[in-house]
mmCIF file of C-alpha atoms in Angstrom:
data_model
loop_
_atom_site.group_PDB
_atom_site.id
_atom_site.type_symbol
_atom_site.label_atom_id
_atom_site.label_comp_id
_atom_site.label_asym_id
_atom_site.label_seq_id
_atom_site.Cartn_x
_atom_site.Cartn_y
_atom_site.Cartn_z
ATOM 1 C CA UNK A 1 -18.752 -2.747 5.254
ATOM 2 C CA UNK A 2 -16.487 -1.128 7.770
ATOM 3 C CA UNK A 3 -12.990 -0.612 6.489
ATOM 4 C CA UNK A 4 -9.670 -1.674 7.935
ATOM 5 C CA UNK A 5 -9.053 -0.055 11.307
ATOM 6 C CA UNK A 6 -5.787 0.447 13.152
ATOM 7 C CA UNK A 7 -5.052 1.423 16.711
ATOM 8 C CA UNK A 8 -3.443 3.609 17.868
ATOM 9 C CA UNK A 9 -3.255 6.195 15.110
ATOM 10 C CA UNK A 10 -0.188 7.796 16.672
ATOM 11 C CA UNK A 11 2.423 6.468 19.073
ATOM 12 C CA UNK A 12 5.352 8.337 20.568
ATOM 13 C CA UNK A 13 7.820 6.275 22.522
ATOM 14 C CA UNK A 14 11.328 6.438 23.849
ATOM 15 C CA UNK A 15 14.137 4.413 22.371
ATOM 16 C CA UNK A 16 14.336 0.993 23.949
ATOM 17 C CA UNK A 17 10.654 0.710 24.786
ATOM 18 C CA UNK A 18 8.338 -1.941 23.356
ATOM 19 C CA UNK A 19 5.272 -0.977 21.323
ATOM 20 C CA UNK A 20 2.314 -2.951 19.992
ATOM 21 C CA UNK A 21 -0.059 -2.011 17.200
ATOM 22 C CA UNK A 22 -3.397 -3.552 16.377
ATOM 23 C CA UNK A 23 -5.128 -4.038 13.042
ATOM 24 C CA UNK A 24 -8.734 -5.086 12.471
ATOM 25 C CA UNK A 25 -9.298 -6.154 8.857
ATOM 26 C CA UNK A 26 -12.461 -5.958 6.817
ATOM 27 C CA UNK A 27 -14.700 -8.704 8.141
ATOM 28 C CA UNK A 28 -14.360 -12.011 6.283
ATOM 29 C CA UNK A 29 -11.105 -10.959 4.630
ATOM 30 C CA UNK A 30 -8.803 -13.907 5.162
ATOM 31 C CA UNK A 31 -5.523 -12.231 4.188
ATOM 32 C CA UNK A 32 -3.875 -9.542 6.259
ATOM 33 C CA UNK A 33 -0.713 -7.618 5.427
ATOM 34 C CA UNK A 34 1.639 -5.267 7.242
ATOM 35 C CA UNK A 35 3.666 -2.601 5.432
ATOM 36 C CA UNK A 36 5.989 0.145 6.613
ATOM 37 C CA UNK A 37 6.166 3.575 4.979
ATOM 38 C CA UNK A 38 8.872 6.119 5.636
ATOM 39 C CA UNK A 39 8.774 9.744 4.548
ATOM 40 C CA UNK A 40 9.085 10.169 0.814
ATOM 41 C CA UNK A 41 8.869 6.458 0.081
ATOM 42 C CA UNK A 42 6.237 3.989 -0.960
ATOM 43 C CA UNK A 43 5.059 1.313 1.459
ATOM 44 C CA UNK A 44 7.398 -1.650 1.943
ATOM 45 C CA UNK A 45 6.095 -5.122 2.642
ATOM 46 C CA UNK A 46 6.762 -6.563 6.096
ATOM 47 C CA UNK A 47 4.654 -9.698 6.456
ATOM 48 C CA UNK A 48 1.338 -11.310 5.620
ATOM 49 C CA UNK A 49 -1.105 -13.821 7.021
ATOM 50 C CA UNK A 50 -3.619 -16.124 5.469
ATOM 51 C CA UNK A 51 -6.109 -16.793 8.229
ATOM 52 C CA UNK A 52 -3.917 -17.342 11.296
ATOM 53 C CA UNK A 53 -0.860 -18.607 9.402
ATOM 54 C CA UNK A 54 2.017 -16.214 8.813
ATOM 55 C CA UNK A 55 3.057 -17.132 5.292
ATOM 56 C CA UNK A 56 5.816 -14.694 4.453
ATOM 57 C CA UNK A 57 8.147 -12.311 6.250
ATOM 58 C CA UNK A 58 10.354 -9.689 4.671
ATOM 59 C CA UNK A 59 14.047 -9.413 5.473
ATOM 60 C CA UNK A 60 13.073 -5.957 6.771
ATOM 61 C CA UNK A 61 11.392 -7.705 9.663
ATOM 62 C CA UNK A 62 14.252 -8.037 12.134
ATOM 63 C CA UNK A 63 14.025 -10.292 15.162
ATOM 64 C CA UNK A 64 12.797 -7.302 17.179
ATOM 65 C CA UNK A 65 9.568 -7.403 15.186
ATOM 66 C CA UNK A 66 6.855 -9.981 15.693
ATOM 67 C CA UNK A 67 3.381 -10.235 14.257
ATOM 68 C CA UNK A 68 0.491 -12.435 15.207
ATOM 69 C CA UNK A 69 -3.005 -13.156 14.054
ATOM 70 C CA UNK A 70 -4.146 -15.630 16.676
ATOM 71 C CA UNK A 71 -7.721 -16.301 15.609
ATOM 72 C CA UNK A 72 -7.489 -15.309 12.001
ATOM 73 C CA UNK A 73 -9.231 -12.015 12.641
ATOM 74 C CA UNK A 74 -7.323 -9.052 14.124
ATOM 75 C CA UNK A 75 -3.541 -8.868 14.067
ATOM 76 C CA UNK A 76 -0.896 -7.298 16.276
ATOM 77 C CA UNK A 77 2.549 -6.057 15.345
ATOM 78 C CA UNK A 78 5.018 -5.712 18.209
ATOM 79 C CA UNK A 79 8.352 -3.954 18.070
ATOM 80 C CA UNK A 80 10.728 -4.668 20.927
ATOM 81 C CA UNK A 81 13.561 -2.383 22.007
ATOM 82 C CA UNK A 82 12.533 0.345 19.576
ATOM 83 C CA UNK A 83 15.197 2.297 17.708
ATOM 84 C CA UNK A 84 14.968 5.712 16.084
ATOM 85 C CA UNK A 85 15.112 4.011 12.706
ATOM 86 C CA UNK A 86 11.795 2.342 13.476
ATOM 87 C CA UNK A 87 10.038 5.703 13.177
ATOM 88 C CA UNK A 88 7.609 5.285 10.290
ATOM 89 C CA UNK A 89 3.969 4.833 9.343
ATOM 90 C CA UNK A 90 2.873 1.225 9.824
ATOM 91 C CA UNK A 91 0.083 0.272 7.450
ATOM 92 C CA UNK A 92 -2.208 -2.715 7.601
ATOM 93 C CA UNK A 93 -4.193 -4.048 4.650
ATOM 94 C CA UNK A 94 -6.592 -6.916 4.092
ATOM 95 C CA UNK A 95 -7.899 -8.837 1.102
ATOM 96 C CA UNK A 96 -10.175 -11.717 0.242
ATOM 97 C CA UNK A 97 -8.809 -14.819 -1.454
ATOM 98 C CA UNK A 98 -10.372 -15.286 -4.831
ATOM 99 C CA UNK A 99 -11.468 -11.687 -5.080
ATOM 100 C CA UNK A 100 -10.234 -10.619 -8.497
ATOM 101 C CA UNK A 101 -6.609 -9.734 -8.057
ATOM 102 C CA UNK A 102 -6.846 -9.981 -4.293
ATOM 103 C CA UNK A 103 -7.241 -6.222 -3.987
ATOM 104 C CA UNK A 104 -5.680 -4.990 -0.774
ATOM 105 C CA UNK A 105 -7.589 -2.383 1.209
ATOM 106 C CA UNK A 106 -5.553 -0.299 3.587
ATOM 107 C CA UNK A 107 -6.204 1.090 7.030
ATOM 108 C CA UNK A 108 -5.339 4.656 8.114
ATOM 109 C CA UNK A 109 -1.986 3.586 9.543
ATOM 110 C CA UNK A 110 -0.202 3.973 12.865
ATOM 111 C CA UNK A 111 2.474 6.658 12.920
ATOM 112 C CA UNK A 112 5.329 5.698 15.239
ATOM 113 C CA UNK A 113 7.805 8.263 16.502
ATOM 114 C CA UNK A 114 10.775 6.966 18.475
ATOM 115 C CA UNK A 115 12.557 9.657 20.473
ATOM 116 C CA UNK B 1 12.027 -9.734 -8.056
ATOM 117 C CA UNK B 2 9.369 -7.164 -8.783
ATOM 118 C CA UNK B 3 9.666 -3.405 -8.828
ATOM 119 C CA UNK B 4 7.920 -0.205 -9.856
ATOM 120 C CA UNK B 5 9.338 3.076 -11.099
ATOM 121 C CA UNK B 6 7.458 6.358 -10.977
ATOM 122 C CA UNK B 7 9.788 8.667 -12.890
ATOM 123 C CA UNK B 8 8.192 11.933 -11.782
ATOM 124 C CA UNK B 9 8.314 13.053 -8.165
ATOM 125 C CA UNK B 10 5.812 15.818 -8.892
ATOM 126 C CA UNK B 11 3.182 16.581 -11.495
ATOM 127 C CA UNK B 12 1.578 20.015 -11.687
ATOM 128 C CA UNK B 13 -1.490 20.712 -13.795
ATOM 129 C CA UNK B 14 -4.201 23.358 -14.050
ATOM 130 C CA UNK B 15 -7.736 22.440 -13.106
ATOM 131 C CA UNK B 16 -9.647 21.174 -16.116
ATOM 132 C CA UNK B 17 -6.532 19.987 -17.925
ATOM 133 C CA UNK B 18 -5.678 16.327 -18.494
ATOM 134 C CA UNK B 19 -3.627 14.593 -15.817
ATOM 135 C CA UNK B 20 -1.144 11.783 -16.420
ATOM 136 C CA UNK B 21 0.944 10.007 -13.787
ATOM 137 C CA UNK B 22 3.545 7.622 -15.169
ATOM 138 C CA UNK B 23 4.427 4.133 -13.953
ATOM 139 C CA UNK B 24 6.658 1.380 -15.306
ATOM 140 C CA UNK B 25 7.068 -2.029 -13.734
ATOM 141 C CA UNK B 26 9.181 -5.145 -13.683
ATOM 142 C CA UNK B 27 7.792 -8.527 -12.664
ATOM 143 C CA UNK B 28 8.128 -12.196 -13.530
ATOM 144 C CA UNK B 29 5.121 -13.482 -15.392
ATOM 145 C CA UNK B 30 1.864 -11.678 -15.861
ATOM 146 C CA UNK B 31 1.529 -8.545 -13.741
ATOM 147 C CA UNK B 32 -1.274 -7.489 -11.464
ATOM 148 C CA UNK B 33 -1.119 -3.680 -11.388
ATOM 149 C CA UNK B 34 -2.723 -1.232 -8.984
ATOM 150 C CA UNK B 35 -3.034 2.495 -8.375
ATOM 151 C CA UNK B 36 -3.602 3.940 -4.911
ATOM 152 C CA UNK B 37 -3.999 7.517 -3.705
ATOM 153 C CA UNK B 38 -2.890 8.860 -0.341
ATOM 154 C CA UNK B 39 -4.063 12.063 1.320
ATOM 155 C CA UNK B 40 -1.981 13.657 4.118
ATOM 156 C CA UNK B 41 -1.782 11.524 7.256
ATOM 157 C CA UNK B 42 -4.119 8.956 5.763
ATOM 158 C CA UNK B 43 -3.832 5.397 4.539
ATOM 159 C CA UNK B 44 -3.921 4.384 0.907
ATOM 160 C CA UNK B 45 -7.173 4.405 -1.020
ATOM 161 C CA UNK B 46 -7.597 1.955 -3.888
ATOM 162 C CA UNK B 47 -8.292 3.603 -7.268
ATOM 163 C CA UNK B 48 -8.131 0.871 -9.893
ATOM 164 C CA UNK B 49 -6.395 -2.311 -10.994
ATOM 165 C CA UNK B 50 -5.416 -4.288 -14.058
ATOM 166 C CA UNK B 51 -5.558 -8.068 -13.858
ATOM 167 C CA UNK B 52 -6.368 -9.203 -17.350
ATOM 168 C CA UNK B 53 -8.525 -8.267 -20.311
ATOM 169 C CA UNK B 54 -9.048 -4.797 -21.716
ATOM 170 C CA UNK B 55 -5.884 -2.713 -21.553
ATOM 171 C CA UNK B 56 -7.855 0.396 -20.560
ATOM 172 C CA UNK B 57 -9.086 0.153 -16.999
ATOM 173 C CA UNK B 58 -11.584 2.564 -15.463
ATOM 174 C CA UNK B 59 -11.643 3.260 -11.758
ATOM 175 C CA UNK B 60 -12.913 5.568 -9.062
ATOM 176 C CA UNK B 61 -13.339 9.349 -9.318
ATOM 177 C CA UNK B 62 -13.008 9.433 -13.107
ATOM 178 C CA UNK B 63 -9.518 7.930 -13.200
ATOM 179 C CA UNK B 64 -8.413 5.414 -15.787
ATOM 180 C CA UNK B 65 -5.166 3.628 -16.573
ATOM 181 C CA UNK B 66 -3.720 2.039 -19.662
ATOM 182 C CA UNK B 67 -1.755 -1.187 -19.501
ATOM 183 C CA UNK B 68 0.970 -1.467 -22.131
ATOM 184 C CA UNK B 69 2.724 -4.824 -22.028
ATOM 185 C CA UNK B 70 5.422 -4.017 -24.586
ATOM 186 C CA UNK B 71 6.449 -0.877 -22.719
ATOM 187 C CA UNK B 72 5.796 -2.439 -19.279
ATOM 188 C CA UNK B 73 3.836 0.655 -18.336
ATOM 189 C CA UNK B 74 0.617 1.394 -16.488
ATOM 190 C CA UNK B 75 0.059 5.144 -16.649
ATOM 191 C CA UNK B 76 -2.761 6.739 -14.665
ATOM 192 C CA UNK B 77 -4.902 9.315 -16.449
ATOM 193 C CA UNK B 78 -7.761 11.674 -15.836
ATOM 194 C CA UNK B 79 -9.230 13.704 -18.698
ATOM 195 C CA UNK B 80 -10.079 16.763 -16.583
ATOM 196 C CA UNK B 81 -8.295 17.259 -13.265
ATOM 197 C CA UNK B 82 -9.895 18.760 -10.155
ATOM 198 C CA UNK B 83 -8.233 20.660 -7.318
ATOM 199 C CA UNK B 84 -9.416 17.851 -5.039
ATOM 200 C CA UNK B 85 -7.256 15.395 -7.012
ATOM 201 C CA UNK B 86 -4.177 16.943 -5.390
ATOM 202 C CA UNK B 87 -2.611 14.069 -3.453
ATOM 203 C CA UNK B 88 0.165 11.463 -3.474
ATOM 204 C CA UNK B 89 -0.294 8.657 -5.990
ATOM 205 C CA UNK B 90 1.290 5.219 -5.809
ATOM 206 C CA UNK B 91 1.599 2.545 -8.454
ATOM 207 C CA UNK B 92 2.025 -1.046 -7.250
ATOM 208 C CA UNK B 93 2.670 -4.444 -8.832
ATOM 209 C CA UNK B 94 2.509 -8.073 -7.845
ATOM 210 C CA UNK B 95 2.829 -11.287 -9.751
ATOM 211 C CA UNK B 96 0.200 -13.954 -10.016
ATOM 212 C CA UNK B 97 1.592 -16.165 -7.254
ATOM 213 C CA UNK B 98 3.112 -13.535 -4.976
ATOM 214 C CA UNK B 99 0.635 -11.654 -2.837
ATOM 215 C CA UNK B 100 2.862 -8.889 -1.557
ATOM 216 C CA UNK B 101 2.700 -5.573 -3.374
ATOM 217 C CA UNK B 102 5.771 -3.652 -4.485
ATOM 218 C CA UNK B 103 5.187 0.090 -4.605
ATOM 219 C CA UNK B 104 6.814 2.948 -6.443
ATOM 220 C CA UNK B 105 8.125 5.945 -4.515
ATOM 221 C CA UNK B 106 5.016 7.938 -5.311
ATOM 222 C CA UNK B 107 4.142 11.011 -7.376
ATOM 223 C CA UNK B 108 2.786 14.159 -5.787
ATOM 224 C CA UNK B 109 0.044 15.678 -7.920
ATOM 225 C CA UNK B 110 -0.835 19.326 -7.498
ATOM 226 C CA UNK B 111 -3.827 20.705 -9.355
ATOM 227 C CA UNK B 112 -3.994 24.501 -9.314
ATOM 228 C CA UNK B 113 -7.250 26.391 -9.601
#
């Protein structure tokens, strides 16, 4: 099994630019999650998908953020008009429905720096 | 609402000594509890989980955790720590019908040789 992969691993952008991150889950995992982690904090939930349906979004996910999972496989997270406060590690995780406890397996993350 | 508290920012132990990382939780209904470890500039690696059954759960790399319902705790333990166990440890909780995880702020473990 290959693990969860994320691309890019690092992204530096200027304030006001748009950025897009990609996540490829473990094959056959039907649930996919996005979290954000800032320095010194634990990951915070952003959103999750079951297959291609986005089932829940956190209040942290402002209207500048959008996530998609068009074919129920990979997912993208786009941030429009980035702000310095968006600087964080963006983590993706996947799980399999019915797997005991729906254990989430995490990717290596994409570190975003907004200048 | 669900939440996790990790009361210690840092835990320092000597190699070969027992290691304990504390976690308490709050959740509606029966909890699903998880421990993850994070190495610098890396994602989270799953260590172990409690869903139901035996209160003592064994996981990867010799780690175990004890679920205590009355104290709403899920402390992570290792009988004999290694220098390579030095990392950031996160406890997480979810309820049966809520798939998102809520994480604690993390505990940095340093094992000295």
